Every structure is written in structure tokens, then in C-alpha cells.
Amino acid sequence: MAGKVALLLWVPPPPSPVPSPFQPRPSASLVTLTCQGSGTTGATTWYKDGQRWWQQGRDRLTVTRSGTYTCDRPGTRRSPPVTVLDDPVVLQVPARALLEGDTVTLRCRGRQENHLSRVRFYREEKDLGGSLRGTEMSLPPLRLHHSGRYSCAGLVGSWQSRLFSVPVLEGPPTPTEGSPLTLSCLSTPSPLRPRAPLLHVFYRDGQVVGGPQGSPLLLVPTPGVSHSGNYGCEVHSQGGAVRKSSAQLRVTVRSVLVSGVSLSAQPPGAQVALGDSLELNCSVTMGTGALSFSWHREGSGALLGTGPHLELRRVGDNDSGQYRCRVSDGDSVAESDPMNVTVLVPVANATITPGPLSHQVHAGDNVTLHCSVQVGSAPVTFSWLHNGQEVAQGPLLQLSDIEVGHSGTYQCVATNQLGQDGHRVFRAHSPELALEVTPQSSLLTGGVTRGCWGVQDACSSG
């Protein structure tokens, strides 16, 4: 590549004797400055960019930073400045004050001894022309009109023979699975042919995964763990006459840890009637790669199922409980919060108490009947039938100041509504109870509709 630096050259009036640092000779990134002149050598003060930098130091100093340096000693004026540059190309001239009649040799040098070619020298941006001795040019004896800003330019290294540089493959070494991955194959073309068409080929573990293409970028929109490997790229000229390969870049795609495991149920609420079906679903907020699912119920060590869905068909009483879903990607495990599954039981075995009735009931007495069920999920409602007609609701039937007209058959009906939105209605009818009331006394007997039970003589005499 081409580089250019400038240094102001002037012819001042004759100065008084002062220390004078000679132009340094770079060695790699080190530059040695020497302060010469009168005064004590151990009392040299150095300045960098106009600020005191080193006081009471030695007359020789090695620097590594760019800047403008001067020096002085007790009883002397400050020396002319010397500029240390870190540019690819440096113009070197004597650091001493120049007078009319002096001869000066300009030297154009590359940083860290880089080879320069096609060197040219300029004054106020105009080519000086003239003959060169490699990277040096001698000026004629100086006159006042030679003052001005001088610079040089040249080609660094062997760019004149390189079509493009060896490519460098860049990209994140540990991308996250599912996030876009971009790899860049960087190669600098020669300034002599900056627009030469170049083609790029990308490899993973020796297999072509992209190109040949004009773009130096390889984009993997949704990388997985399988995209991990050793990547490399090759740049070649159109026609393939010049080919250069990059060093390998190890890319390891990291999987996203499993998190955010949650459960849902169908029907919602995880309440299901006995004998119906229920489906539980397990979802994951974060997690990539191959995921495995397992289902568990609290208090049971058995594995209920695998996969993101668990279907409970024709549920029974023992299917109630707390269910969990466990998800693993092979490296990490996450578990859902428990979901309570409730199996709703239809009402069954409705009965009336007291019963069987074996005591006499007289007109004017009070009678209380109670209806209950053996099983049935709440809420359960009750209604009472007298001779087949509904006469009351609730679990208790109270007959106050009983009359002959209260005679007949009594039955209670228990009801509960199950399933989503209570779409399934279950009813349980108790056995019928026969009641006979006489003006003097009444005998309360109980039984099914096909006959009486309790005091048989009273039932048969009626």
C-alpha cells in the first residue's frame, strides 16, 4: 500500500549553540534519540509534544510512541524539535538547523525496515523529479527558496507483485444456536488493481459450505449445533490463476439452555368428568436442539409418557393429582410448575334418612327427611318429589304439622354438572319412601316403588 508523510524543512538564521538530537534510526518499533551539545550530559531534560517528559535524565533516550521531542540542558536553549512517526512511510532529514549552502539528502523509509519501491519526493505536493539513489534524493546547495513542506511516497512491501493479500477469516467463535452467524473472509486487493474481481469459497471441515461468490461474507441464518466445526475460506482470482487460503477458525455453536417450561390442559382448568378424556400440553419458552419430554405424577414413580403431549383417556378416580413435565436438551433439565388434575365424579347412590321408618306418625306431628349421596363431586343439588311432582329443593325436607294429605310416595333426586362449562348432567334417584298419615296416627314406611319396606303389616293393611 502507498504511504505518505510530511516534515517541515526551513533555513533559519544562525542559532546560538544548543543541544541537538540527531534524526533517530528506527529499529522495529523502538527509536533512539541523542541530545548533543554543551552542558552536563546527566542533566538532560526531555520534552514530548511541548510538555516536560523526562527530567535530569541521560543524553540518549529510546522511545516507542509517536510525538514531537526536544531536549535541553542547564544553561542552554531548547533544541530544534524532532518528530517521531508511526506511519507506514517516513521521510528522514537531518534534525540540525539548516543554513544556506548546506547539502541535504532526503531519505524515504518504510516502517520496521519494510521494503519500499517506486519512491517519489514532493515539495508542497509537487513532484521534485530528479534522479534517485534507491530511496534517497540529494538536494542542491540550499537557498532560501528551498524552504517548504517536503514529503515522500512509495509502495510498501511487495504489493507491486501481489494481486491480493492472504485472506483472514473472522467471526464469533462461540455463536448461540438459532442466532444469525456471519463469517467474513477479509483480503486486501493490490492498489495497482483495486477493482480486480475476486471470488470467495467457504469450507467447514474441508467441505464447501458457500461460494464461489463475489461477497466476502458467509451468512448462516439459524445455525444449530451441527454447524460447529473448523471453518476456512479461499480467495481466488477470476479464472482461478491465483488462489490463497485463510487459517482455520474454530466455531462452536452453543445451545440455548432449556427454560420456561409450562403446562396447559384441554379442556381448560384440568377438570374432567369420570370416564372422559383429558390432554395435557408441555411448552418451552427457550431451548434449542433435540429436546426430550417426560411426564410424572406426584406420588407415583412411574413414567407416564414422553413427548410434548400427554393424553389421559377414560380417566378414573386414580388419575387425579399433580402432574409435571420435565424437559431436557441432553445438557440441562428444566421442570414445569405442577398442574392439579381433578377427576369429577358423577353423583350415585342417593338415600333418604331416617329409614327404614318403623315408627308411627300422627296427624299434627313434624317429620324431617334428609337426602345424601355416597359419591359425587361438588356442587351437588337436591330436589324432592311427592307422588312424582317436585315439592321442594335442598338436602332437607321438613313436613310441619303433618296432615292426611301428606300421605303418598316421597323420593329425592341428587344432581351434579360436570365437564367443560357443566355440559354433562348426572342425576341419582333415591328409593321411594311410602308415607301414610291417619287422623289418629300415621305409620311412615319406606321402600322401592315395587313394594313397601319397614312395618309390613301396616303396608299390607293399607
XYZ file of C-alpha atoms in Angstrom:
462
model
C 0.000 0.000 0.000
C 1.106 3.568 -0.567
C 2.092 5.825 2.360
C 2.983 9.482 2.623
C 4.375 11.644 5.422
C 5.482 15.261 5.651
C 8.165 17.185 7.505
C 8.642 20.961 7.511
C 12.086 21.947 6.269
C 13.347 25.518 6.723
C 16.532 27.577 6.701
C 16.651 29.745 9.895
C 19.244 32.385 10.867
C 22.362 31.086 12.620
C 21.435 29.988 16.167
C 23.464 30.010 19.357
C 24.981 26.656 20.363
C 22.281 24.372 21.743
C 21.940 20.647 22.217
C 20.863 18.929 19.025
C 19.197 15.490 18.810
C 20.102 13.637 15.647
C 17.366 12.140 13.494
C 16.649 8.678 15.006
C 17.057 5.416 13.220
C 14.006 3.185 13.846
C 14.614 -0.385 14.936
C 11.323 -2.275 14.792
C 9.072 -0.052 16.988
C 11.964 1.464 19.024
C 13.539 4.881 18.281
C 16.731 6.159 19.968
C 17.151 9.925 20.416
C 20.523 11.508 21.303
C 20.836 15.020 22.763
C 24.195 16.570 21.780
C 25.628 19.906 22.847
C 27.141 21.703 25.820
C 26.178 21.143 29.417
C 26.188 18.177 31.751
C 25.037 15.029 29.954
C 23.390 13.564 33.053
C 21.215 16.658 33.495
C 19.337 16.435 30.181
C 15.633 17.350 30.228
C 13.405 15.815 27.556
C 10.114 17.226 26.263
C 7.329 15.472 24.373
C 4.700 17.466 22.482
C 5.771 20.611 24.353
C 5.386 19.083 27.846
C 8.215 18.132 30.194
C 8.530 14.385 29.864
C 11.841 13.313 31.473
C 13.926 15.487 33.789
C 17.578 15.117 34.820
C 17.920 12.138 32.500
C 20.509 10.718 30.182
C 21.578 12.216 26.856
C 20.333 9.122 24.986
C 16.671 8.050 25.153
C 14.739 5.219 23.495
C 11.072 5.984 22.714
C 8.230 3.884 21.361
C 5.480 6.460 20.933
C 4.794 8.959 18.183
C 5.277 12.604 19.057
C 7.436 15.704 18.783
C 10.533 15.584 21.024
C 13.008 18.272 22.168
C 15.739 18.445 24.804
C 17.825 20.962 26.747
C 20.471 21.156 29.473
C 21.132 23.728 32.166
C 22.249 26.991 30.609
C 21.219 26.099 27.040
C 18.249 26.780 24.828
C 15.842 24.021 23.866
C 16.887 22.001 20.808
C 15.015 22.014 17.494
C 12.121 19.528 17.510
C 12.294 16.002 16.160
C 9.068 14.258 15.126
C 8.782 10.504 15.622
C 6.092 8.966 13.408
C 4.393 5.608 13.385
C 3.293 5.879 9.754
C 3.959 3.186 7.121
C 6.342 5.585 5.302
C 8.693 8.117 6.966
C 10.706 10.948 5.427
C 14.059 11.335 7.153
C 16.105 14.579 7.070
C 18.869 15.925 9.327
C 17.483 17.302 12.570
C 20.062 20.046 12.773
C 19.354 23.607 11.748
C 19.976 24.041 8.018
C 21.771 27.059 6.554
C 22.169 28.419 3.078
C 24.726 26.424 1.143
C 24.211 23.214 3.097
C 23.627 19.993 1.194
C 20.785 17.749 2.281
C 19.931 14.140 1.457
C 16.271 13.144 1.778
C 15.640 9.519 2.670
C 12.274 7.746 2.367
C 11.954 4.724 4.665
C 9.340 2.116 5.406
C 8.344 1.341 8.986
C 10.199 -1.596 10.561
C 12.519 -1.813 7.544
C 9.701 -2.597 5.119
C 10.886 -2.584 1.539
C 9.873 0.458 -0.496
C 9.599 0.719 -4.252
C 8.512 3.403 -6.727
C 9.632 6.149 -4.334
C 8.893 9.766 -5.252
C 9.713 13.022 -3.405
C 7.482 16.096 -3.251
C 7.717 19.735 -2.184
C 4.406 21.425 -1.476
C 2.666 18.416 -3.114
C 4.677 18.864 -6.381
C 6.884 16.067 -7.660
C 10.524 17.088 -7.386
C 11.524 14.757 -10.200
C 15.311 14.362 -10.377
C 17.398 11.235 -10.138
C 17.107 8.851 -7.174
C 19.583 6.563 -5.494
C 17.155 3.911 -4.383
C 15.116 5.567 -1.642
C 17.293 8.691 -1.298
C 17.414 12.052 -3.082
C 20.063 14.789 -2.730
C 19.080 18.435 -2.938
C 21.357 21.057 -4.465
C 23.094 23.529 -2.095
C 20.274 25.133 -0.170
C 18.832 28.558 -0.851
C 16.035 30.368 0.974
C 13.513 29.344 -1.703
C 14.122 25.684 -0.818
C 12.166 26.149 2.417
C 8.777 24.421 2.459
C 6.915 21.186 3.276
C 8.533 18.060 1.880
C 7.068 14.574 1.649
C 7.638 11.225 0.019
C 5.524 8.287 -1.136
C 6.225 4.705 -2.091
C 4.842 1.180 -2.267
C 5.362 -0.789 0.943
C 6.447 -4.430 0.761
C 5.894 -6.403 -2.407
C 2.432 -5.068 -3.243
C 3.600 -4.480 -6.776
C 3.547 -8.259 -7.289
C 0.591 -9.233 -5.065
C -2.870 -9.288 -6.592
C -4.406 -9.573 -3.114
C -3.303 -10.426 0.408
C -3.701 -13.747 2.192
C -7.299 -13.801 3.491
C -8.187 -13.736 7.162
C -11.417 -15.401 8.295
C -13.190 -13.527 11.098
C -16.345 -14.308 13.057
C -17.659 -15.165 16.538
C -16.008 -18.366 17.798
C -18.954 -19.317 20.053
C -22.240 -18.160 18.473
C -25.595 -19.018 20.024
C -27.801 -21.607 18.389
C -30.633 -20.015 16.447
C -28.978 -16.563 16.198
C -27.608 -15.453 12.787
C -23.935 -16.265 12.213
C -21.799 -14.165 9.845
C -18.222 -15.035 8.838
C -16.056 -12.530 6.944
C -13.253 -13.507 4.557
C -11.030 -10.404 4.550
C -8.426 -9.838 1.850
C -6.936 -6.526 0.685
C -6.530 -6.064 -3.096
C -3.427 -4.506 -4.591
C -3.649 -0.720 -5.011
C -2.484 -1.304 -8.569
C -5.651 -3.308 -9.269
C -8.091 -2.345 -6.523
C -11.119 -3.476 -8.517
C -9.845 -6.834 -9.674
C -12.779 -9.307 -9.346
C -12.201 -11.834 -6.562
C -14.219 -14.956 -5.679
C -14.653 -16.373 -2.187
C -15.217 -20.000 -1.172
C -16.055 -21.104 2.378
C -15.312 -24.503 3.927
C -16.346 -26.367 7.072
C -14.233 -29.371 7.991
C -12.944 -29.475 4.411
C -16.399 -29.401 2.785
C -17.658 -26.463 0.716
C -20.471 -24.629 2.522
C -20.562 -21.401 0.491
C -19.427 -19.957 -2.827
C -17.738 -19.374 -5.132
C -19.232 -15.920 -4.661
C -18.237 -12.318 -5.013
C -19.323 -11.433 -1.473
C -16.721 -11.998 1.270
C -19.499 -12.827 3.774
C -20.963 -16.202 4.708
C -24.346 -15.909 6.436
C -25.920 -18.807 8.358
C -29.405 -17.517 9.350
C -30.251 -20.116 12.032
C -27.158 -22.116 12.995
C -27.522 -25.309 15.003
C -25.062 -27.401 16.942
C -24.359 -29.331 13.728
C -22.878 -26.131 12.227
C -19.934 -26.321 14.640
C -16.554 -27.123 13.072
C -13.331 -25.773 11.594
C -14.076 -23.066 9.051
C -11.771 -21.675 6.392
C -12.064 -19.538 3.291
C -10.245 -19.312 -0.029
C -9.921 -16.270 -2.281
C -9.063 -16.719 -5.930
C -8.893 -14.511 -8.948
C -11.348 -14.810 -11.769
C -10.257 -17.881 -13.677
C -8.527 -19.318 -10.590
C -4.948 -18.488 -11.574
C -4.204 -17.047 -8.111
C -5.556 -18.827 -5.009
C -4.910 -18.067 -1.336
C -6.406 -19.747 1.735
C -7.006 -18.438 5.241
C -6.068 -20.067 8.511
C -8.828 -22.143 10.088
C -11.290 -20.648 12.542
C -12.870 -22.975 15.113
C -16.585 -22.233 15.537
C -18.550 -23.908 18.339
C -22.303 -23.242 18.298
C -23.652 -23.098 21.867
C -27.122 -24.458 22.514
C -29.657 -22.384 24.452
C -30.369 -23.805 27.901
C -33.909 -25.075 28.440
C -36.123 -22.697 30.445
C -39.690 -21.502 30.707
C -41.417 -24.914 30.804
C -45.189 -24.563 31.301
C -48.338 -26.713 31.121
C -51.781 -26.225 29.607
C -54.808 -28.511 29.532
C -57.701 -29.314 27.238
C -60.352 -28.887 28.482
C -59.007 -25.805 30.330
C -58.721 -25.984 34.076
C -57.713 -29.667 34.018
C -61.115 -30.707 35.400
C -62.614 -33.704 33.653
C -65.589 -35.952 34.311
C -65.017 -39.564 35.224
C -64.695 -41.594 32.014
C -63.903 -38.567 29.813
C -60.510 -37.725 28.186
C -58.003 -35.028 29.131
C -54.962 -33.764 27.174
C -52.001 -32.036 28.827
C -49.568 -29.968 26.726
C -45.960 -29.051 27.617
C -44.366 -25.935 26.045
C -40.848 -24.442 26.281
C -40.028 -20.734 26.093
C -36.279 -21.197 25.462
C -34.304 -24.220 24.372
C -32.787 -25.460 21.144
C -31.589 -28.696 19.682
C -33.199 -32.069 20.278
C -35.493 -31.812 23.324
C -36.821 -34.805 25.268
C -40.005 -34.730 27.375
C -41.139 -36.880 30.286
C -44.375 -36.806 32.333
C -44.704 -37.506 36.058
C -47.466 -37.515 38.697
C -46.752 -36.650 42.309
C -46.595 -39.751 44.472
C -46.052 -42.077 41.522
C -42.622 -43.161 40.355
C -43.940 -44.448 37.033
C -43.115 -42.655 33.781
C -46.480 -41.588 32.377
C -45.332 -40.692 28.866
C -42.830 -38.973 26.585
C -43.343 -36.225 24.066
C -44.806 -32.726 24.440
C -48.395 -34.079 24.852
C -49.940 -36.459 27.384
C -53.450 -37.834 26.748
C -55.452 -39.372 29.579
C -58.241 -41.480 28.065
C -61.295 -42.526 30.085
C -59.923 -41.065 33.295
C -60.619 -42.767 36.603
C -60.508 -41.764 40.267
C -56.805 -42.657 40.495
C -55.901 -40.187 37.723
C -56.410 -37.175 39.998
C -53.249 -35.472 41.292
C -50.423 -33.041 40.460
C -48.748 -33.506 37.082
C -45.338 -32.185 35.955
C -43.459 -32.069 32.658
C -39.670 -32.408 32.582
C -37.660 -31.222 29.532
C -34.001 -31.957 28.728
C -31.653 -30.998 25.885
C -29.016 -33.512 26.959
C -27.012 -30.922 28.887
C -29.632 -29.192 31.021
C -33.003 -30.104 32.552
C -35.982 -27.856 33.373
C -39.285 -28.730 35.013
C -42.712 -27.127 34.889
C -44.775 -25.975 37.839
C -47.282 -28.638 38.911
C -50.777 -28.729 37.412
C -53.579 -30.131 39.562
C -55.783 -32.544 37.611
C -59.222 -33.084 39.155
C -61.409 -36.027 38.105
C -65.038 -35.093 38.702
C -67.269 -37.982 39.860
C -70.981 -38.202 38.927
C -73.459 -38.489 41.815
C -74.537 -42.008 42.736
C -76.434 -43.953 45.447
C -78.790 -41.284 46.756
C -80.543 -42.286 50.006
C -83.195 -40.837 52.384
C -82.741 -40.885 56.140
C -84.192 -41.788 58.572
C -85.094 -45.062 57.008
C -86.497 -47.555 57.017
C -89.162 -45.802 59.105
C -90.829 -48.103 61.627
C -92.473 -45.667 63.979
C -95.949 -44.215 63.784
C -96.595 -40.649 62.684
C -99.804 -38.986 63.845
C -101.578 -36.121 62.237
C -100.187 -32.873 63.556
C -96.648 -34.256 64.087
C -93.466 -32.884 62.411
C -91.358 -35.063 60.022
C -87.837 -34.214 58.709
C -86.263 -36.179 55.844
C -82.562 -35.905 54.766
C -81.144 -36.804 51.338
C -77.449 -37.697 50.776
C -75.241 -39.370 48.129
C -72.470 -41.892 48.545
C -70.235 -40.304 45.836
C -70.390 -37.186 43.693
C -68.180 -34.150 43.033
C -69.454 -30.837 44.353
C -71.523 -28.907 43.791
C -74.446 -31.325 44.293
C -78.065 -30.074 44.290
C -81.122 -31.885 45.681
C -84.822 -31.836 44.847
C -87.821 -33.667 46.426
C -90.690 -35.408 44.652
C -94.095 -36.167 46.209
C -96.062 -38.603 44.138
C -93.745 -37.731 41.198
C -94.139 -33.943 41.486
C -91.356 -31.639 42.703
C -92.317 -30.062 46.013
C -89.014 -28.776 47.486
C -85.270 -28.301 46.972
C -82.287 -28.793 49.241
C -80.922 -31.763 51.161
C -83.649 -31.471 53.884
C -87.435 -31.873 53.562
C -89.348 -30.633 56.603
C -93.036 -31.528 56.967
C -94.546 -29.489 59.804
C -97.980 -30.194 61.362
C -98.423 -33.171 59.059
C -101.877 -33.890 57.605
C -103.572 -36.782 55.865
C -102.902 -35.094 52.556
C -99.150 -35.624 53.079
C -99.618 -39.324 52.528
C -98.033 -40.795 49.406
C -94.569 -41.649 47.989
C -91.501 -39.444 48.555
C -88.249 -39.519 46.572
C -85.131 -37.286 46.408
C -83.095 -36.558 43.240
C -79.344 -35.599 43.532
C -77.767 -33.720 40.590
C -74.252 -32.505 39.640
C -72.985 -30.929 36.397
C -69.527 -31.931 35.182
C -67.206 -31.337 32.264
C -66.314 -28.109 30.466
C -68.970 -25.476 31.253
C -71.014 -28.173 33.000
C -72.162 -29.684 29.725
C -72.691 -33.107 31.281
C -75.512 -33.506 33.846
C -75.692 -36.513 36.186
C -78.719 -37.471 38.387
C -79.184 -40.081 41.100
C -82.715 -41.047 42.339
C -83.193 -42.402 45.822
C -85.560 -45.333 46.536
C -89.176 -44.217 47.037
C -90.477 -43.872 50.572
C -94.187 -44.557 51.280
C -95.892 -42.386 53.866
C -99.433 -42.964 55.261
C -100.995 -40.448 57.635
C -104.169 -41.221 59.669
C -106.130 -38.787 61.762
C -105.084 -40.548 64.934
C -101.647 -41.771 63.834
C -99.655 -42.389 60.735
C -97.076 -45.000 60.034
C -94.066 -43.877 57.972
C -92.700 -46.744 55.914
C -90.010 -46.854 53.314
C -89.282 -48.978 50.243
C -88.980 -49.075 46.483
C -91.847 -48.446 44.113
C -92.487 -52.152 43.745
C -93.427 -52.614 47.419
C -93.178 -51.308 50.989
C -90.440 -51.966 53.450
C -90.473 -51.421 57.215
C -93.633 -52.482 59.053
C -95.172 -54.981 56.570
C -98.485 -55.407 58.405
C -99.269 -51.728 58.128
C -98.270 -51.677 54.442
C -100.440 -54.676 53.573
C -103.422 -53.468 55.616
C -103.461 -50.224 53.674
